[in-house]
Coordinates of C-alpha atoms in Angstrom, one line a residue:
X1 CA 1.8 7.8 77.9
X2 CA -1.0 10.2 78.6
X3 CA -1.6 12.7 75.8
X4 CA -0.9 16.4 76.5
X5 CA -3.7 18.9 76.1
X6 CA -2.3 19.8 72.7
X7 CA -2.2 16.2 71.5
X8 CA -5.8 15.7 72.8
X9 CA -6.9 18.8 70.8
X10 CA -5.3 17.4 67.7
X11 CA -7.1 14.0 68.2
X12 CA -10.4 15.8 68.7
X13 CA -10.0 17.8 65.4
X14 CA -8.9 14.6 63.6
X15 CA -11.9 12.7 64.9
X16 CA -14.2 15.5 63.8
X17 CA -12.9 15.0 60.2
X18 CA -11.1 18.4 59.9
X19 CA -8.3 18.9 57.5
X20 CA -5.5 19.6 59.9
X21 CA -2.1 21.4 59.9
X22 CA -0.1 20.5 63.0
X23 CA 2.8 22.8 63.8
X24 CA 5.2 20.5 65.8
X25 CA 8.2 22.2 67.3
X26 CA 11.6 20.5 67.9
X27 CA 11.3 17.4 70.1
X28 CA 7.5 17.7 70.6
X29 CA 6.7 14.1 69.5
X30 CA 5.1 14.6 66.2
X31 CA 5.3 11.0 65.0
X32 CA 4.0 9.8 68.4
X33 CA 1.1 12.3 67.9
X34 CA 0.3 11.0 64.4
X35 CA 0.3 7.4 65.7
X36 CA -2.1 8.6 68.4
X37 CA -4.4 10.1 65.8
X38 CA -4.4 6.9 63.8
X39 CA -5.3 4.8 66.8
X40 CA -8.5 6.7 67.3
X41 CA -10.1 5.3 64.1
X42 CA -10.5 2.1 62.2
X43 CA -10.5 4.0 58.9
X44 CA -7.9 3.2 56.3
X45 CA -5.1 5.7 56.2
X46 CA -1.8 6.5 54.4
X47 CA 1.3 8.0 56.0
X48 CA 3.6 9.8 53.5
X49 CA 7.1 9.7 54.9
X50 CA 10.1 11.9 54.0
X51 CA 12.4 8.9 53.3
X52 CA 12.4 5.1 53.4
X53 CA 14.0 4.9 56.8
X54 CA 11.3 7.1 58.4
X55 CA 8.6 5.0 56.6
X56 CA 10.1 1.7 58.0
X57 CA 10.3 3.2 61.5
X58 CA 6.7 4.4 61.2
X59 CA 5.4 1.0 60.1
X60 CA 6.5 -0.4 63.5
X61 CA 4.8 2.5 65.4
X62 CA 1.5 2.9 63.5
X63 CA -1.6 0.6 63.7
X64 CA -2.3 -1.8 60.9
X65 CA -5.0 0.4 59.4
X66 CA -2.2 2.9 58.3
X67 CA 0.1 2.0 55.4
X68 CA 3.4 3.9 55.7
X69 CA 5.1 4.7 52.4
X70 CA 7.2 7.3 50.7
X71 CA 5.7 9.2 47.7
X72 CA 8.3 7.4 45.6
X73 CA 7.1 4.0 46.7
X74 CA 3.5 4.9 45.8
X75 CA 4.7 6.2 42.4
X76 CA 6.7 3.0 41.7
X77 CA 3.7 0.8 42.4
X78 CA 1.6 2.8 40.1
X79 CA 3.9 3.5 37.1
X80 CA 7.5 3.2 38.1
X81 CA 7.6 -0.6 37.8
X82 CA 7.1 -0.1 34.0
X83 CA 10.6 1.5 33.9
X84 CA 12.4 -1.2 35.9
X85 CA 14.6 -2.1 32.9
X86 CA 15.9 1.5 32.8
X87 CA 16.4 1.9 36.6
X88 CA 19.9 1.3 38.0
X89 CA 21.4 1.4 34.5
X90 CA 25.2 1.9 34.5
X91 CA 26.3 5.4 35.1
X92 CA 27.6 7.4 32.2
X93 CA 29.3 10.8 32.0
X94 CA 26.9 13.6 31.4
X95 CA 28.8 14.7 28.3
X96 CA 28.1 11.3 26.7
X97 CA 24.4 11.8 27.4
X98 CA 24.6 15.3 26.0
X99 CA 26.2 14.0 22.8
X100 CA 23.4 11.5 22.4
X101 CA 20.9 14.4 22.7
X102 CA 22.7 16.5 20.1
X103 CA 24.9 18.7 22.4
X104 CA 28.2 18.5 20.6
X105 CA 29.8 22.0 20.7
X106 CA 31.0 24.6 23.2
X107 CA 29.2 28.0 23.1
X108 CA 30.3 31.5 24.3
X109 CA 28.0 33.5 26.6
X110 CA 29.3 36.9 27.6
X111 CA 32.9 36.5 28.6
X112 CA 32.6 32.8 29.5
X113 CA 33.1 29.8 27.3
X114 CA 30.5 27.2 28.2
X115 CA 31.9 23.7 27.3
X116 CA 29.8 20.9 25.9
X117 CA 30.3 19.1 29.2
X118 CA 28.9 22.0 31.1
X119 CA 25.9 22.3 28.8
X120 CA 25.2 18.6 29.1
X121 CA 25.4 18.8 32.9
X122 CA 23.1 21.9 33.0
X123 CA 20.6 20.1 30.7
X124 CA 20.3 17.1 33.0
X125 CA 20.0 19.4 36.1
X126 CA 17.2 21.2 34.3
X127 CA 15.3 18.0 34.0
X128 CA 15.9 17.2 37.7
X129 CA 14.7 20.7 38.7
X130 CA 11.5 20.2 36.6
X131 CA 10.8 16.9 38.3
X132 CA 10.7 18.6 41.7
X133 CA 8.1 21.1 40.6
X134 CA 4.3 21.0 40.0
X135 CA 4.8 22.3 36.5
X136 CA 3.5 20.5 33.4
X137 CA 6.3 21.3 31.0
X138 CA 10.0 22.3 31.1
X139 CA 10.5 26.1 30.7
X140 CA 13.4 28.5 31.1
X141 CA 13.0 29.0 34.8
X142 CA 14.0 25.3 35.4
X143 CA 17.5 26.0 34.0
X144 CA 20.0 26.2 36.8
X145 CA 22.1 29.3 37.3
X146 CA 25.8 28.8 36.6
X147 CA 28.6 30.4 38.5
X148 CA 29.8 33.3 36.3
X149 CA 26.6 33.7 34.4
X150 CA 24.4 35.2 37.2
X151 CA 23.4 38.2 35.1
X152 CA 19.8 38.0 34.0
X153 CA 20.5 38.4 30.3
X154 CA 23.3 35.9 30.3
X155 CA 21.2 33.3 32.1
X156 CA 18.4 33.9 29.6
X157 CA 20.8 33.3 26.8
X158 CA 21.9 30.0 28.5
X159 CA 18.3 29.0 29.0
X160 CA 17.4 29.6 25.4
X161 CA 20.1 27.1 24.4
X162 CA 19.4 24.5 27.1
X163 CA 15.6 24.2 27.1
X164 CA 15.2 22.4 23.7
X165 CA 17.7 19.8 24.8
X166 CA 16.1 19.4 28.2
X167 CA 12.7 18.8 26.6
X168 CA 14.3 16.2 24.3
X169 CA 15.8 14.5 27.4
X170 CA 12.3 14.4 29.0
X171 CA 10.8 12.9 25.9
X172 CA 13.6 10.3 26.0
X173 CA 12.7 9.4 29.6
X174 CA 9.1 8.5 28.6
X175 CA 10.3 5.3 26.9
X176 CA 10.0 2.4 29.3
X177 CA 12.5 0.0 27.7
X178 CA 15.5 2.0 26.6
X179 CA 16.9 5.5 26.2
X180 CA 20.0 7.8 26.2
X181 CA 19.2 9.5 29.6
X182 CA 19.8 7.5 32.8
X183 CA 16.4 6.9 34.4
X184 CA 16.1 7.5 38.2
X185 CA 13.5 7.6 40.9
X186 CA 12.5 11.2 40.6
X187 CA 11.6 10.6 37.0
X188 CA 8.9 8.1 37.7
X189 CA 7.6 10.2 40.6
X190 CA 7.1 13.1 38.2
X191 CA 5.5 10.9 35.5
X192 CA 3.1 9.6 38.1
X193 CA 2.3 13.2 39.3
X194 CA 1.5 14.2 35.8
X195 CA -1.3 11.5 35.7
X196 CA -3.1 13.4 38.5
X197 CA -3.2 10.3 40.7
X198 CA -6.0 9.5 43.2
X199 CA -4.8 7.9 46.5
X200 CA -7.3 5.5 47.9
X201 CA -7.5 6.2 51.6
X202 CA -9.9 7.8 54.1
X203 CA -7.1 10.0 55.6
X204 CA -3.6 11.0 54.5
X205 CA -0.9 12.0 56.8
X206 CA 2.0 14.1 55.4
X207 CA 5.2 14.2 57.6
X208 CA 7.9 16.9 57.4
X209 CA 5.4 19.1 55.5
X210 CA 7.6 22.2 55.8
X211 CA 10.2 20.6 53.4
X212 CA 7.7 19.2 50.8
X213 CA 8.7 19.4 47.2
X214 CA 6.1 21.1 45.0
X215 CA 5.5 17.8 43.1
X216 CA 4.6 16.0 46.4
X217 CA 2.5 19.0 47.6
X218 CA 0.5 18.8 44.3
X219 CA -0.2 15.1 44.8
X220 CA -1.1 15.6 48.4
X221 CA -3.4 18.6 48.0
X222 CA -5.2 17.0 45.0
X223 CA -6.7 14.4 47.4
X224 CA -8.6 17.0 49.4
X225 CA -12.1 16.3 47.9
X226 CA -12.2 12.6 48.9
X227 CA -9.6 12.2 51.7
X228 CA -9.1 13.9 55.1
X229 CA -5.7 15.7 54.9
X230 CA -3.4 16.0 57.9
X231 CA 0.0 17.6 57.6
X232 CA 2.6 17.9 60.3
X233 CA 5.9 19.7 60.5
X234 CA 7.7 22.8 61.8
X235 CA 7.6 25.9 59.6
X236 CA 10.6 27.2 61.5
X237 CA 12.6 24.2 60.2
X238 CA 11.9 25.0 56.5
X239 CA 15.5 25.2 55.5
X240 CA 15.5 23.6 52.0
X241 CA 14.0 26.3 49.9
X242 CA 17.2 26.5 48.0
X243 CA 16.6 22.9 46.9
X244 CA 13.1 23.6 45.7
X245 CA 11.3 22.6 48.9
X246 CA 8.2 24.6 50.0
X247 CA 6.6 25.1 53.3
X248 CA 3.0 24.2 52.6
X249 CA 1.8 24.5 56.2
X250 CA 1.2 28.2 56.9
X251 CA -1.1 28.7 54.0
X252 CA -3.0 25.4 54.3
X253 CA -6.8 25.7 54.3
X254 CA -7.7 23.7 57.4
X255 CA -7.6 23.7 61.2
X256 CA -4.3 25.0 62.5
X257 CA -3.0 23.5 65.8
X258 CA 0.4 23.2 67.5
X259 CA 2.6 21.0 69.6
X260 CA 4.8 23.2 71.7
X261 CA 5.8 21.0 74.6
X262 CA 9.3 19.7 73.8
X263 CA 10.3 16.4 75.5
X264 CA 13.9 16.7 74.2
X265 CA 15.2 19.5 76.4
X266 CA 14.5 21.7 79.4
X267 CA 13.3 25.3 79.9
X268 CA 16.7 27.0 79.4
X269 CA 17.2 25.5 76.0
X270 CA 13.5 26.2 75.1
X271 CA 14.2 29.9 75.9
X272 CA 17.1 29.9 73.5
X273 CA 15.0 28.2 70.8
X274 CA 12.3 30.8 71.3
X275 CA 14.8 33.6 70.6
X276 CA 15.3 32.2 67.1
X277 CA 11.6 31.3 66.6
X278 CA 10.8 35.0 67.2
X279 CA 13.4 36.1 64.7
X280 CA 12.1 33.6 62.2
X281 CA 8.5 35.0 62.8
X282 CA 7.5 31.4 63.5
X283 CA 3.9 30.6 64.5
X284 CA 4.9 28.7 67.7
X285 CA 7.0 29.1 70.9
X286 CA 8.3 26.1 72.8
X287 CA 8.0 25.0 76.4
X288 CA 10.8 22.8 77.8
X289 CA 10.2 19.9 80.1
X290 CA 11.2 20.9 83.6
X291 CA 12.3 17.4 84.5
X292 CA 15.0 17.6 81.7
X293 CA 18.1 19.5 82.6
X294 CA 19.6 21.1 79.5
X295 CA 22.4 23.6 80.1
X296 CA 23.9 26.3 78.0
X297 CA 27.7 26.8 78.4
X298 CA 31.1 25.7 77.1
X299 CA 31.4 22.2 75.8
X300 CA 35.0 20.9 75.7
X301 CA 34.2 17.4 74.5
X302 CA 31.2 17.6 72.2
X303 CA 29.3 14.6 70.9
X304 CA 28.5 16.6 67.8
X305 CA 29.8 19.8 66.1
X306 CA 27.2 21.5 63.9
X307 CA 28.3 23.6 61.0
X308 CA 26.6 26.0 58.6
X309 CA 28.3 24.8 55.4
X310 CA 30.0 21.7 54.0
X311 CA 33.3 23.5 53.8
X312 CA 32.9 24.5 57.4
X313 CA 32.3 20.9 58.3
X314 CA 35.5 19.9 56.4
X315 CA 37.5 22.4 58.4
X316 CA 36.1 21.0 61.6
X317 CA 36.9 17.5 60.6
X318 CA 40.5 18.4 59.9
X319 CA 40.9 20.3 63.2
X320 CA 39.5 17.4 65.2
X321 CA 41.5 14.8 63.4
X322 CA 44.7 16.9 64.0
X323 CA 43.7 16.8 67.7
X324 CA 43.6 13.0 67.7
X325 CA 39.8 12.4 67.6
X326 CA 38.1 9.7 65.6
X327 CA 35.6 11.7 63.5
X328 CA 32.4 10.9 61.6
X329 CA 30.7 13.1 59.1
X330 CA 27.0 12.9 58.7
X331 CA 26.2 12.0 55.1
X332 CA 29.7 10.9 54.4
X333 CA 32.5 12.7 52.6
X334 CA 31.4 12.3 48.9
X335 CA 30.4 15.9 48.4
X336 CA 33.6 17.2 50.0
X337 CA 35.7 14.7 48.0
X338 CA 34.1 16.0 44.9
X339 CA 34.9 19.6 45.7
X340 CA 38.5 18.7 46.6
X341 CA 39.0 16.8 43.3
X342 CA 37.5 19.7 41.4
X343 CA 39.9 22.1 43.2
X344 CA 42.8 19.8 42.4
X345 CA 41.9 19.8 38.7
X346 CA 41.7 23.6 38.6
X347 CA 45.0 24.0 40.5
X348 CA 46.7 21.6 37.9
X349 CA 45.3 23.6 35.0
X350 CA 42.5 21.3 34.0
X351 CA 38.8 22.3 33.8
X352 CA 36.4 20.4 36.1
X353 CA 33.0 18.9 35.6
X354 CA 31.8 19.8 39.1
X355 CA 28.6 21.8 38.6
X356 CA 29.6 24.5 41.1
X357 CA 33.0 25.2 39.4
X358 CA 32.4 24.1 35.9
X359 CA 32.9 27.5 34.2
X360 CA 36.3 28.3 35.8
X361 CA 39.3 27.5 33.6
X362 CA 41.9 27.5 36.4
X363 CA 42.3 28.0 40.2
X364 CA 43.4 31.6 39.9
X365 CA 40.2 32.5 38.1
X366 CA 38.2 30.9 40.9
X367 CA 40.3 32.8 43.5
X368 CA 39.6 36.1 41.8
X369 CA 35.9 35.4 41.5
X370 CA 35.6 34.4 45.1
X371 CA 37.5 37.5 46.3
X372 CA 36.0 40.2 44.1
X373 CA 32.6 39.1 42.7
X374 CA 29.7 39.5 45.2
X375 CA 28.1 36.4 43.7
X376 CA 31.1 34.3 44.6
X377 CA 31.7 35.3 48.2
X378 CA 30.3 32.0 49.5
X379 CA 33.1 30.2 47.7
X380 CA 35.8 32.1 49.7
X381 CA 35.8 29.5 52.6
X382 CA 36.5 26.8 50.0
X383 CA 39.3 28.8 48.5
X384 CA 40.7 29.5 52.0
X385 CA 40.5 25.8 53.0
X386 CA 42.3 24.6 49.8
X387 CA 44.9 27.3 49.9
X388 CA 45.6 26.6 53.6
X389 CA 45.7 22.8 53.6
X390 CA 46.0 21.7 50.0
X391 CA 43.7 19.2 48.2
X392 CA 45.7 16.1 49.2
X393 CA 45.3 16.8 52.9
X394 CA 41.5 17.3 52.4
X395 CA 41.3 14.0 50.5
X396 CA 43.3 12.2 53.2
X397 CA 41.0 13.5 55.9
X398 CA 37.9 12.3 54.0
X399 CA 39.5 8.8 53.6
X400 CA 40.1 8.7 57.4
X401 CA 36.4 9.4 58.4
X402 CA 35.0 6.9 60.9
X403 CA 31.5 5.3 60.9
X404 CA 29.3 7.2 63.4
X405 CA 29.1 4.2 65.9
X406 CA 32.9 4.2 66.2
X407 CA 33.5 7.9 66.2
X408 CA 34.3 10.1 69.2
X409 CA 32.8 13.2 67.6
X410 CA 30.3 13.6 64.8
X411 CA 30.5 16.6 62.5
X412 CA 27.4 17.6 60.6
X413 CA 25.9 20.6 58.7
X414 CA 22.8 21.9 60.4
X415 CA 20.8 20.8 57.3
X416 CA 21.9 17.2 57.7
X417 CA 21.4 17.3 61.5
X418 CA 17.6 17.7 61.1
X419 CA 15.8 15.0 62.9
X420 CA 18.9 14.1 64.9
X421 CA 19.9 14.7 68.5
X422 CA 23.0 14.4 70.7
X423 CA 23.8 14.8 74.4
X424 CA 26.4 17.6 74.0
X425 CA 26.5 19.9 71.0
X426 CA 28.9 22.6 69.9
X427 CA 27.9 25.2 67.3
X428 CA 30.9 25.7 64.9
X429 CA 32.5 29.0 64.2
X430 CA 31.3 29.2 60.6
X431 CA 28.0 30.4 62.0
X432 CA 29.8 33.5 63.3
X433 CA 29.3 36.9 61.9
X434 CA 32.3 39.0 61.1
X435 CA 32.0 42.7 61.9
X436 CA 34.1 45.6 60.6
X437 CA 37.1 44.7 62.7
X438 CA 39.5 46.9 60.7
X439 CA 37.5 50.1 61.4
X440 CA 39.0 52.5 63.9
X441 CA 36.3 52.8 66.5
X442 CA 37.8 56.1 67.8
X443 CA 37.2 57.9 64.5
X444 CA 34.8 55.8 62.4
X445 CA 31.5 55.0 64.0
X446 CA 30.5 51.4 63.7
X447 CA 27.5 50.7 61.5
X448 CA 24.7 48.8 63.1
X449 CA 24.9 45.0 62.4
X450 CA 22.8 43.6 59.6
X451 CA 19.4 42.4 60.8
X452 CA 18.9 38.6 61.2
X453 CA 16.9 37.3 58.2
X454 CA 14.3 34.5 58.3
X455 CA 16.6 31.9 56.6
X456 CA 19.4 32.6 59.0
X457 CA 17.1 32.3 62.1
X458 CA 15.6 29.1 60.9
X459 CA 18.9 27.4 60.4
X460 CA 20.1 28.6 63.8
X461 CA 16.9 27.2 65.4
X462 CA 17.5 23.8 63.8
X463 CA 21.1 23.9 65.1
X464 CA 20.4 24.9 68.7
X465 CA 17.6 22.4 69.2
X466 CA 19.7 19.2 68.4
X467 CA 20.9 18.8 72.0
X468 CA 19.6 17.0 75.1
X469 CA 22.1 17.9 77.9
X470 CA 24.4 20.8 77.1
X471 CA 24.7 23.3 74.2
X472 CA 27.7 25.5 73.5
X473 CA 26.4 28.4 71.3
X474 CA 29.9 28.9 69.9
X475 CA 29.6 30.5 66.5
X476 CA 26.1 31.7 67.3
X477 CA 27.2 33.6 70.5
X478 CA 27.0 36.9 68.6
X479 CA 23.3 36.8 69.0
X480 CA 23.6 37.8 72.6
X481 CA 25.0 41.2 71.6
X482 CA 22.8 41.7 68.6
X483 CA 20.0 44.3 68.9
X484 CA 17.6 41.7 67.4
X485 CA 18.6 39.0 69.8
X486 CA 17.1 40.3 73.0
X487 CA 15.0 39.9 74.9
X488 CA 14.3 36.2 75.0
X489 CA 10.7 35.3 74.8

């Protein structure tokens, strides 16, 4: 293919030796462009992929002078192989690991009793969160917030108790042969990062830069003095901040260029994408390909239904199954099964080990928290789903999920749909906003709707740009009547 003017400009900047940040909108051919850059030189390069599947695909597309790996694979070759005896060890309950670390008693914080099992789980999650950062040591801010202990003072009390055990767990993980804590891949990546590694290459390509964990960002940026750095991604698709990811593109010290010509969809869909890009204050706007006809309108038989939440996805799965469809769920049903099993435990009067629900002694306590505590409102859809269908029906639906190649409809959260595309897409109703429907418009003036925040706009942008042929805005249709939603630009 002949490169576009934007791709040619990127190739020129790369050939000149510039450090380069390439904003690549949805469907603009970022991997194709990176391969184009690599073919302009015989220098040795490294491509850092987001996951193993992307690395394998890139190996077939890039020239031989570029080695395509994940950060984890580089870390394993450097230090991870020393811990091979500990990798893939049998799983053990977190409470057993906690006991081995010295966590043997329940504690009381505020009005909540925090069980030994909950403390052990929080300790291991603290270590995991530390491994995703660029920090040198475990401190209080790595301790996860627990439902029911959101208050700053209560969380500080929890952190004071957890941090010494988390540090003990991290010390345990330094032993290559044996230990109490189960060793996994993020552990050797962090151990490698703490050695301040030097990657031997003339240029380094970082893909999906908008979702880079701080630990990978640290490794990448530390190569600047001896290696040409090229990062590519889409700041408007930075939707994993809640998981510790960080958009490293907008503040990058280097030449800033863009790919704005989308080959996935036509001008009408590009206009809809641009609406959300403007709301997200994104640095680019997209141009659709005129030869691609992408329509906006009702979709009665979608290839994919995209949801805002896991619980919304489960509701869609159950509705579609009831209508007789064979349904696939992107990422599988393990997380939903875990929530359903946790809900069943609570409904039957048992405490659960699920990290989201671990502090609730019974289902009624969770119902009250979701209904009346502002911090628990995002759990209300789960409560509604369980109260409407029951846990057995949810578990049965998970068991009936079909593999994607054999499904008639694929259901996905917008997060898991990143990098994917389908011909006909429906946006699920859990993206909808709910206004003050009980207010009497004749006597009580309606308050203006809440503004659209950046995170909401970025997630919507990801959702609306997954289609090639036809998009049903569905649960995002409210944007057409929202004062922030017009005009399109």
